[in-house]
C-alpha positions as a Python dict, from the first residue, in 0.01 Angstrom:
ca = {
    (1, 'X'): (0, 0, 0),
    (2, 'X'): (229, 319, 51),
    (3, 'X'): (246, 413, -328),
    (4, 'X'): (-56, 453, -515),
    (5, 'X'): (-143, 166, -737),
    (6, 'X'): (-70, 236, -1118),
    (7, 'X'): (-299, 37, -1289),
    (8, 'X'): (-430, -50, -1616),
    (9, 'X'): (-818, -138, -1718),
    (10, 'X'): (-813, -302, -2011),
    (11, 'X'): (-1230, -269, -2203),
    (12, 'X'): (-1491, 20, -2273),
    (13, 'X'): (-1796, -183, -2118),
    (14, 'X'): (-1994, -174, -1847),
    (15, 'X'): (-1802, -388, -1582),
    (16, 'X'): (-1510, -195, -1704),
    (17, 'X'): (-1678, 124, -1647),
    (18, 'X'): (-1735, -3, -1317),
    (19, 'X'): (-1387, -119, -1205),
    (20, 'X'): (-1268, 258, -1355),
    (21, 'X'): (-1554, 412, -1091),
    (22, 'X'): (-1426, 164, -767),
    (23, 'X'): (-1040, 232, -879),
    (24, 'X'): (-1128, 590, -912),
    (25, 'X'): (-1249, 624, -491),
    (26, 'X'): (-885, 515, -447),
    (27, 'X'): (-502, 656, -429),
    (28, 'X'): (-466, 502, -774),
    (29, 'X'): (-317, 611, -1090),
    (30, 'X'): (-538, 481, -1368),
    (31, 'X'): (-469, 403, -1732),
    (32, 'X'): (-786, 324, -1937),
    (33, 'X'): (-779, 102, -2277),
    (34, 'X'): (-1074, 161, -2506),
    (35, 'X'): (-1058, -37, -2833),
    (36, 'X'): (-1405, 222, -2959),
    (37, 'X'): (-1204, 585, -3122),
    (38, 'X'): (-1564, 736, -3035),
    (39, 'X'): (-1611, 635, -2752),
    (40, 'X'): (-1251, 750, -2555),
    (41, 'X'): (-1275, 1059, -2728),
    (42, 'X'): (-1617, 1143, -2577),
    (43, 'X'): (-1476, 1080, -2249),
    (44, 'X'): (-1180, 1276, -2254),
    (45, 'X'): (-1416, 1528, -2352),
    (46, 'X'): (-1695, 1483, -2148),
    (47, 'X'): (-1603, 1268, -1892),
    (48, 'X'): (-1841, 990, -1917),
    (49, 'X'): (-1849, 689, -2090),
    (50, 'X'): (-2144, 734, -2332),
    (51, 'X'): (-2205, 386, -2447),
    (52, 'X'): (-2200, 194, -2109),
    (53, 'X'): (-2373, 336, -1738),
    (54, 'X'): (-2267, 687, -1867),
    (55, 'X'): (-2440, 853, -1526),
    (56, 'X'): (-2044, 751, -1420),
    (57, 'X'): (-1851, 1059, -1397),
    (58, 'X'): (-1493, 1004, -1495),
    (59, 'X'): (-1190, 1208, -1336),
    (60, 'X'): (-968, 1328, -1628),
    (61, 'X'): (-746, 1390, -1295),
    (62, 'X'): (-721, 1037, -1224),
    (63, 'X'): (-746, 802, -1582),
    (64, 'X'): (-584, 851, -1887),
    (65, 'X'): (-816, 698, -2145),
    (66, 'X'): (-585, 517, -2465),
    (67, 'X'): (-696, 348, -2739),
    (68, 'X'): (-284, 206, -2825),
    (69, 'X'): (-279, -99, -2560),
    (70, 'X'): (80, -56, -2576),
    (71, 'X'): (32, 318, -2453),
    (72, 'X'): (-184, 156, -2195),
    (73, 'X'): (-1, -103, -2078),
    (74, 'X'): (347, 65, -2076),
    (75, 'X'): (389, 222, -1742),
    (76, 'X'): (115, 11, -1526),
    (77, 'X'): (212, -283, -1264),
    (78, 'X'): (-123, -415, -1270),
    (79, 'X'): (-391, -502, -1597),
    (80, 'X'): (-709, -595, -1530),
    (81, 'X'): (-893, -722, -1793),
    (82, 'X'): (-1274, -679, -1854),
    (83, 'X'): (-1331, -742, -2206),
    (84, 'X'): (-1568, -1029, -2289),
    (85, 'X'): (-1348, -1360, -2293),
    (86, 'X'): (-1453, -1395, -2642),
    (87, 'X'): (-1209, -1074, -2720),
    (88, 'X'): (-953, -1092, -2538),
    (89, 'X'): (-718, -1230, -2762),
    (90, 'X'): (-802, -967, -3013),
    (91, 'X'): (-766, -694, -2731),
    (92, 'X'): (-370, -755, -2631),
    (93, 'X'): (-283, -821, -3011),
    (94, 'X'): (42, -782, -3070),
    (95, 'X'): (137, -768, -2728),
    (96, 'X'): (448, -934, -2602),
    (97, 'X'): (529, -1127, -2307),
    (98, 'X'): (865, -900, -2216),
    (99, 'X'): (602, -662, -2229),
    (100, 'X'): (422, -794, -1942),
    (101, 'X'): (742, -832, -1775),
    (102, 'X'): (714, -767, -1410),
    (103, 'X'): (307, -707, -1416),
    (104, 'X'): (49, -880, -1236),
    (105, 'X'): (-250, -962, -1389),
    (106, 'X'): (-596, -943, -1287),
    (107, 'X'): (-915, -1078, -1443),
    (108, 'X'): (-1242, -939, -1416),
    (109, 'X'): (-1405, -1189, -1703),
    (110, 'X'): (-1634, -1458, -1620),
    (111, 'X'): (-1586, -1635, -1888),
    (112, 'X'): (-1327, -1877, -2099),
    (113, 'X'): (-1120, -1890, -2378),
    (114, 'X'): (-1359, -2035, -2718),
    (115, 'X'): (-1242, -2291, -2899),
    (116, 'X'): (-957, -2330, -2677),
    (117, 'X'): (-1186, -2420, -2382),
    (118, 'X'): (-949, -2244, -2150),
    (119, 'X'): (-974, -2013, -1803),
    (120, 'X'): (-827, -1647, -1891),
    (121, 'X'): (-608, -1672, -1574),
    (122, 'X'): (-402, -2020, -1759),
    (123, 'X'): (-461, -1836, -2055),
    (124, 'X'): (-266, -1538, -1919),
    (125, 'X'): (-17, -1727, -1782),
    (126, 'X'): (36, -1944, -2094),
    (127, 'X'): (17, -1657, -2335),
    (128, 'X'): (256, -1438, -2178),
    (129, 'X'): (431, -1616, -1909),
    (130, 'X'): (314, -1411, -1609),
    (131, 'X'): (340, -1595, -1320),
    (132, 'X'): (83, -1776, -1148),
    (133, 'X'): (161, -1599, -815),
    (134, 'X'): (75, -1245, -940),
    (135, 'X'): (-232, -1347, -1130),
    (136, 'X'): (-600, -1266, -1003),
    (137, 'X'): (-942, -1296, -1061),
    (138, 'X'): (-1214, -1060, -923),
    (139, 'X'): (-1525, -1212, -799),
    (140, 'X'): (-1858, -1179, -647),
    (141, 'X'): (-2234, -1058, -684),
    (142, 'X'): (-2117, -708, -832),
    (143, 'X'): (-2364, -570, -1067),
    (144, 'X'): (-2216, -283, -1257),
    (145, 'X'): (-2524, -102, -1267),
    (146, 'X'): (-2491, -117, -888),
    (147, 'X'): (-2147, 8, -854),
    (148, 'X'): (-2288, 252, -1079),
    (149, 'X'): (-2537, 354, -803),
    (150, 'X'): (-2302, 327, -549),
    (151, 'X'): (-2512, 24, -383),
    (152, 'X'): (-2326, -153, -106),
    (153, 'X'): (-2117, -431, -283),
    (154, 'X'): (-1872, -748, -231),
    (155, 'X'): (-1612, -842, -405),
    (156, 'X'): (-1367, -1124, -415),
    (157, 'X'): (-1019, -1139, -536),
    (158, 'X'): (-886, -1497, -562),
    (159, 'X'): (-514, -1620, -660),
    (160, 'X'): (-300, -1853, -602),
    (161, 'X'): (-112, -1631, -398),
    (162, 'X'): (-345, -1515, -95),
    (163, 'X'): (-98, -1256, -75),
    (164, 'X'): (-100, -1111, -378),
    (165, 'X'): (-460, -1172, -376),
    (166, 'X'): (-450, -934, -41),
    (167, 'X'): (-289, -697, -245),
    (168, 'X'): (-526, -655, -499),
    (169, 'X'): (-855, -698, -240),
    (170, 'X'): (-695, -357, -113),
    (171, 'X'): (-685, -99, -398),
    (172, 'X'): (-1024, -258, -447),
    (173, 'X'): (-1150, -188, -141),
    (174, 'X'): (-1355, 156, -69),
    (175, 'X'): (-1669, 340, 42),
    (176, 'X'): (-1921, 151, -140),
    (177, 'X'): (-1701, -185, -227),
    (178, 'X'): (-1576, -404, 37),
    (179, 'X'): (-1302, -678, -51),
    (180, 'X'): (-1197, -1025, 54),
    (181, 'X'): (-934, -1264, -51),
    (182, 'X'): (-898, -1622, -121),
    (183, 'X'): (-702, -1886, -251),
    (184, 'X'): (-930, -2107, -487),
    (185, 'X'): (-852, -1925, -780),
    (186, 'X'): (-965, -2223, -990),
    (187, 'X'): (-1337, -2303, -821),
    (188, 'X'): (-1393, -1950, -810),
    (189, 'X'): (-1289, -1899, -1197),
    (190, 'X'): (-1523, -2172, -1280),
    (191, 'X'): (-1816, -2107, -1062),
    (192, 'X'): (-1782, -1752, -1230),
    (193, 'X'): (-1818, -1962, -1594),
    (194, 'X'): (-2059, -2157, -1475),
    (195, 'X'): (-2296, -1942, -1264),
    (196, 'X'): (-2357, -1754, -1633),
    (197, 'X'): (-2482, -2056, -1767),
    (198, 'X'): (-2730, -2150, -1484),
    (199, 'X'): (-2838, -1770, -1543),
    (200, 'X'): (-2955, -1873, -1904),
    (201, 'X'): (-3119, -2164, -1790),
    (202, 'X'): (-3301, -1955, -1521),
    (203, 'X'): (-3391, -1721, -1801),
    (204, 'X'): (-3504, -1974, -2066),
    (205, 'X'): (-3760, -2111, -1755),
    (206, 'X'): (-3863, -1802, -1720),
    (207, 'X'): (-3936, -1710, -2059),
    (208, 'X'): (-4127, -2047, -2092),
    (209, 'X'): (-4306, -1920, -1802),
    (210, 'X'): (-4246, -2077, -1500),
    (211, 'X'): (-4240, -1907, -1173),
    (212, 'X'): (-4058, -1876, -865),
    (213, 'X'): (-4083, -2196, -722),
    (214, 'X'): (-3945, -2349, -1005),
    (215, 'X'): (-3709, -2140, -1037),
    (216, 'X'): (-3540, -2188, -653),
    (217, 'X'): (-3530, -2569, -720),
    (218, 'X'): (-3350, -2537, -1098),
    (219, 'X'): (-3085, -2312, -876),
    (220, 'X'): (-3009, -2531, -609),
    (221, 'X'): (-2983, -2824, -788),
    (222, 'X'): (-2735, -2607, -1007),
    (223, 'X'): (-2553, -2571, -691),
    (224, 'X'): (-2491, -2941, -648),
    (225, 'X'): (-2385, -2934, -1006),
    (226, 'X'): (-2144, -2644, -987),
    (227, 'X'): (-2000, -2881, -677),
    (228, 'X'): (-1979, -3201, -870),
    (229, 'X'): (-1817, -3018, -1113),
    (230, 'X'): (-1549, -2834, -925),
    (231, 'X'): (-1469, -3092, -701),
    (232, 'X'): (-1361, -3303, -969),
    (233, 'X'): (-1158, -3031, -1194),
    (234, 'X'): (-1021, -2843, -925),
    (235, 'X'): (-1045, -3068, -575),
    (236, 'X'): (-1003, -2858, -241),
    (237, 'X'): (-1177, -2773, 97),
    (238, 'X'): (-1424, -2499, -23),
    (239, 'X'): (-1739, -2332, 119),
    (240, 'X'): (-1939, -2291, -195),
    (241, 'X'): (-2194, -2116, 54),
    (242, 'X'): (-1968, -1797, 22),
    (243, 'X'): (-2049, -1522, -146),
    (244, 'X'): (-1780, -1564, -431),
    (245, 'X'): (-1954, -1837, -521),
    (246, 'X'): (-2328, -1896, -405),
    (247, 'X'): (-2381, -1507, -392),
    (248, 'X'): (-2272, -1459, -742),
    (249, 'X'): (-2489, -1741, -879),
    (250, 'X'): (-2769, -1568, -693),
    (251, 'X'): (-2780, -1281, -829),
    (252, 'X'): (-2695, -1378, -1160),
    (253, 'X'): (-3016, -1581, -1166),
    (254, 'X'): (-3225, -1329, -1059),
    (255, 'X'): (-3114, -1029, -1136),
    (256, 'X'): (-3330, -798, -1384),
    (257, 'X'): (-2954, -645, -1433),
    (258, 'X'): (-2834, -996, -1499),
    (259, 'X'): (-2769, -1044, -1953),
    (260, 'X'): (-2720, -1405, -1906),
    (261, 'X'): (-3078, -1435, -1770),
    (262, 'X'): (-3192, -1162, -1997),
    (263, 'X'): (-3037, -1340, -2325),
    (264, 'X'): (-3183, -1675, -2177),
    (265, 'X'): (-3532, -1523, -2117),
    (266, 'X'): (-3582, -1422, -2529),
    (267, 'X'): (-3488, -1803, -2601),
    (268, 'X'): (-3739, -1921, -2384),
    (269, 'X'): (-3996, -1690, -2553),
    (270, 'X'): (-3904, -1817, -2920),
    (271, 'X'): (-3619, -1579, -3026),
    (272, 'X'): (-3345, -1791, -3212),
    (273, 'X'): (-2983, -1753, -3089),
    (274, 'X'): (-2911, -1484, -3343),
    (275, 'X'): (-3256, -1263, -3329),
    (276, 'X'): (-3148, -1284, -2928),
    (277, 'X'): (-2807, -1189, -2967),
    (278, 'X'): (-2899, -889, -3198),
    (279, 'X'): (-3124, -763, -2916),
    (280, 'X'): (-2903, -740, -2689),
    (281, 'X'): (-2613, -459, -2613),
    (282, 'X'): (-2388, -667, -2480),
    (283, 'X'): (-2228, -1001, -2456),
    (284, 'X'): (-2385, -1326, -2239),
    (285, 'X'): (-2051, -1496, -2186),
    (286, 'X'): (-2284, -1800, -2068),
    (287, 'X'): (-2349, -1837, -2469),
    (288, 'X'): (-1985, -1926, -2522),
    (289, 'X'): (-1914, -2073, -2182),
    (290, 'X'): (-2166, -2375, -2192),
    (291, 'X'): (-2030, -2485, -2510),
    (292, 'X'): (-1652, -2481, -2334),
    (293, 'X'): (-1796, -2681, -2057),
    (294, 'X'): (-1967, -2903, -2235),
    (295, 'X'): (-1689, -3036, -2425),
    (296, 'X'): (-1424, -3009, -2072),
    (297, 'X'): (-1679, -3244, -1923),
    (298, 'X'): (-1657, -3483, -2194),
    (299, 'X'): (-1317, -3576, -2022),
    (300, 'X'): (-1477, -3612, -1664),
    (301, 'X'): (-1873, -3725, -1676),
    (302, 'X'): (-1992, -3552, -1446),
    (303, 'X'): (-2366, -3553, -1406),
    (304, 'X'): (-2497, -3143, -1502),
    (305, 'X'): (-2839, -3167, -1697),
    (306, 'X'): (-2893, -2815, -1643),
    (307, 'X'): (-2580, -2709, -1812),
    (308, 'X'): (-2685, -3002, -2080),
    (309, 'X'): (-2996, -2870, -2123),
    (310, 'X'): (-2872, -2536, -2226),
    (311, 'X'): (-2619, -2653, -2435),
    (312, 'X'): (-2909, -2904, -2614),
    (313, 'X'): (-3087, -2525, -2664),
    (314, 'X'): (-2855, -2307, -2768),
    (315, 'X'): (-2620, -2533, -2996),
    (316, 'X'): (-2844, -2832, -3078),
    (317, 'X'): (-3119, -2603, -3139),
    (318, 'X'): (-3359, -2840, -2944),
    (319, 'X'): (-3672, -2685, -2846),
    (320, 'X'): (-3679, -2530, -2537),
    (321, 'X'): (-4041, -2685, -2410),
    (322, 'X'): (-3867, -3013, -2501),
    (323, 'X'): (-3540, -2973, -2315),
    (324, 'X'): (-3691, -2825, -2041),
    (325, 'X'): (-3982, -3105, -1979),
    (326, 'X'): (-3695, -3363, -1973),
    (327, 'X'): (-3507, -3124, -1721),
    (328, 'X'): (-3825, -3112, -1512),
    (329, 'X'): (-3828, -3496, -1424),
    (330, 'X'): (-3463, -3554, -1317),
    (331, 'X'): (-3514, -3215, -1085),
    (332, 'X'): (-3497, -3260, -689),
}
C-alpha cells in the first residue's frame, strides 16, 4: 500500500481503543467516531481514552477524534466498526448508502444483528449496499487489554475477496500484531458469534464450580458443535484448527480478560441476568448472540446443547445447576 490508509474507527470501547493503538504503529491517517461528548473531549485533550485501557496513548498527530459520524465518515475509504452489534444501527443513524459510496467496510464485532438475527457483514451490505467484495471482518484471539500491553498478537481478516482481505491484513499488520487473510468470511463471522457463547457457558461452569477438567471437555465438544453448525449454514473446506477459529474460542473461554466468561461466571454464582449485566462495564455480545442462534437453528436442527443450555439460562431463566446437570450427561 503506497498511500497511507485513511481510515475510519467507528466506537469509544475497548476493542476500539485497540484497533486506534494497532492503526496508530502504521502509515495511516485515522479518523475516530466517539458517540460519548466526554469522553472525545478528554482525549483531544489528554490523549487517552479515559473510560476504556486509558494506559493507551493516543497521537493527536495521527487521529482526529469526532463525535458527527458524518464528520467521521466523510473523507475515509475504509470504516471499521467496533461498537457492540447491539448498537450499531443506532451508531450510523442517519447515514446513507451514497454515503458509503466507494468505501469498504470492515467489522471488528463478534456479534449479530438482535431481533433481526443477522451477521453485521450482510447487514452492511444490505443496509447500505456496499459490496460484498470490499467487506471484512477482523478475527482472532486478540485481547484488547493485550494490544494494550503490546503482547504478541494474531489477527485474521476474512472476506469474500482474499484480496481485499490482503489489503486490509496489511495496514493491520505491525510490531506487535501480525495478520493473515482468508476467504471464509461466513464460518469465521459465526465462529466469532458463537465462540462468545461457549465463553458464557465456560463461565456459568465455572461459577457453579467446576474445574479444569470439566472445563476442556465442555470446549471441545463446543468445537464439534461450532462444526456442525457451520458446516451446515455456511458449507466449505475449512480448518477450524486455525487460529481464527479454534484460537479465538480458546481464549475466549479462558481468558480472565474474556466478559463473556466473566458475565457467565456471576450467573453461575446466582446473579440474575440484570444484577450481572449491571456489574459489568461492558457488553457480553454472547447475551444477545445465543438468543440469535437459537432461533437461526430452529430452521436447521442441528444438535448444540451447550449453546441450548445457555439459552435455557439466560432467557428461560432455568436454573443453572439444572441445565448444567442435564448438559453433564450428553458430554463426551
Amino acid at each position: 500500500m503506497n498511500q497511507p490508509a485513511r481510515i475510519t474507527v467507528v466506537g469509544g470501547g475497548s476493542w476500539a481503543t485497540a484497533i486506534i493503538k494497532i492503526l496508530s504503529e502504521g502509515n495511516n491517517h485515522i479518523r475516530w467516531w466517539l458517540r460519548s461528548q466526554r469522553d472525545a473531549g478528554h482525549i483531544r485533550k489528554f490523549h487517552h481514552n479515559p473510560s476504556y485501557l486509558s494506559d493507551v496513548q493516543i497521537s493527536p498527530r495521527k487521529v482526529r477524534v469526532c463525535t458527527k459520524i458524518k464528520d467521521a465518515l466523510s473523507t475515509s475509504d475504509y470504516i471499521i466498526l467496533a461498537v457492540p452489534a447491539a448498537f450499531v444501527s443506532d451508531a450510523l443513524q442517519g447515514v446513507k448508502p451514497e454515503q458509503l459510496a466507494g468505501k469498504s467496510i470492515v467489522s471488528a464485532i463478534k456479534g449479530m444483528i438482535p431481533e433481526k438475527n443477522q451477521l453485521i457483514t450482510d447487514w452492511a451490505e444490505q443496509e447500505f449496499g456496499v459490496p460484498s467484495g470490499r467487506i471484512a471482518v477482523i478475527a482472532g484471539p486478540c485481547h484488547a487489554e493485550e494490544v494494550a500491553l503490546e503482547k504478541q498478537s494474531y489477527l485474521t481478516i476474512a472476506s469474500q475477496n482474499l484480496d481485499f482481505a490482503s489489503e486490509v491484513a496489511q495496514f493491520l499488520n505491525g510490531r506487535f500484531v501480525q495478520t493473515s487473510a482468508l476467504d471464509d468470511i461466513y464460518g469465521v463471522e459465526y465462529c466469532a458469534v458463537m465462540k462468545n457463547i461457549i465463553a458464557l457457558a465456560c463461565g456459568i461452569t465455572h461459577g457453579l464450580g467446576y474445574g479444569d477438567n470439566f472445563q476442556a471437555v465442555l470446549v471441545s465438544n463446543a468445537m464439534q458443535e461450532i462444526r456442525r453448525f457451520v458446516d451446515r449454514v455456511y458449507p466449505m473446506p475449512r480448518d477450524l484448527s486455525a487460529s481464527a477459529y479454534l484460537g479465538d474460542l480458546l481464549v475466549t473461554a479462558y481468558s480472565p480478560f474474556s466478559r463473556n466468561r466473566t458475565f457467565g461466571h456471576l450467573i453461575g454464582r446466582g446473579y440474575s441476568v440484570q444484577s450481572a449485566q449491571m456489574e459489568m462495564n461492558m457488553i457480553a455480545e454472547g447475551y444477545y448472540a445465543v438468543k440469535s442462534i437459537h432461533e437461526i437453528n430452529r430452521q436447521h436442527g442441528v444438535l448444540m446443547p451447550i449453546m441450548e443450555m445457555v439459552y435455557t439460562v439466560l432467557y428461560e431463566k432455568t436454573s443453572p445447576v439444572v441445565a448444567t446437570n442435564a448438559l453433564k450427561t450428553v458430554l463426551k
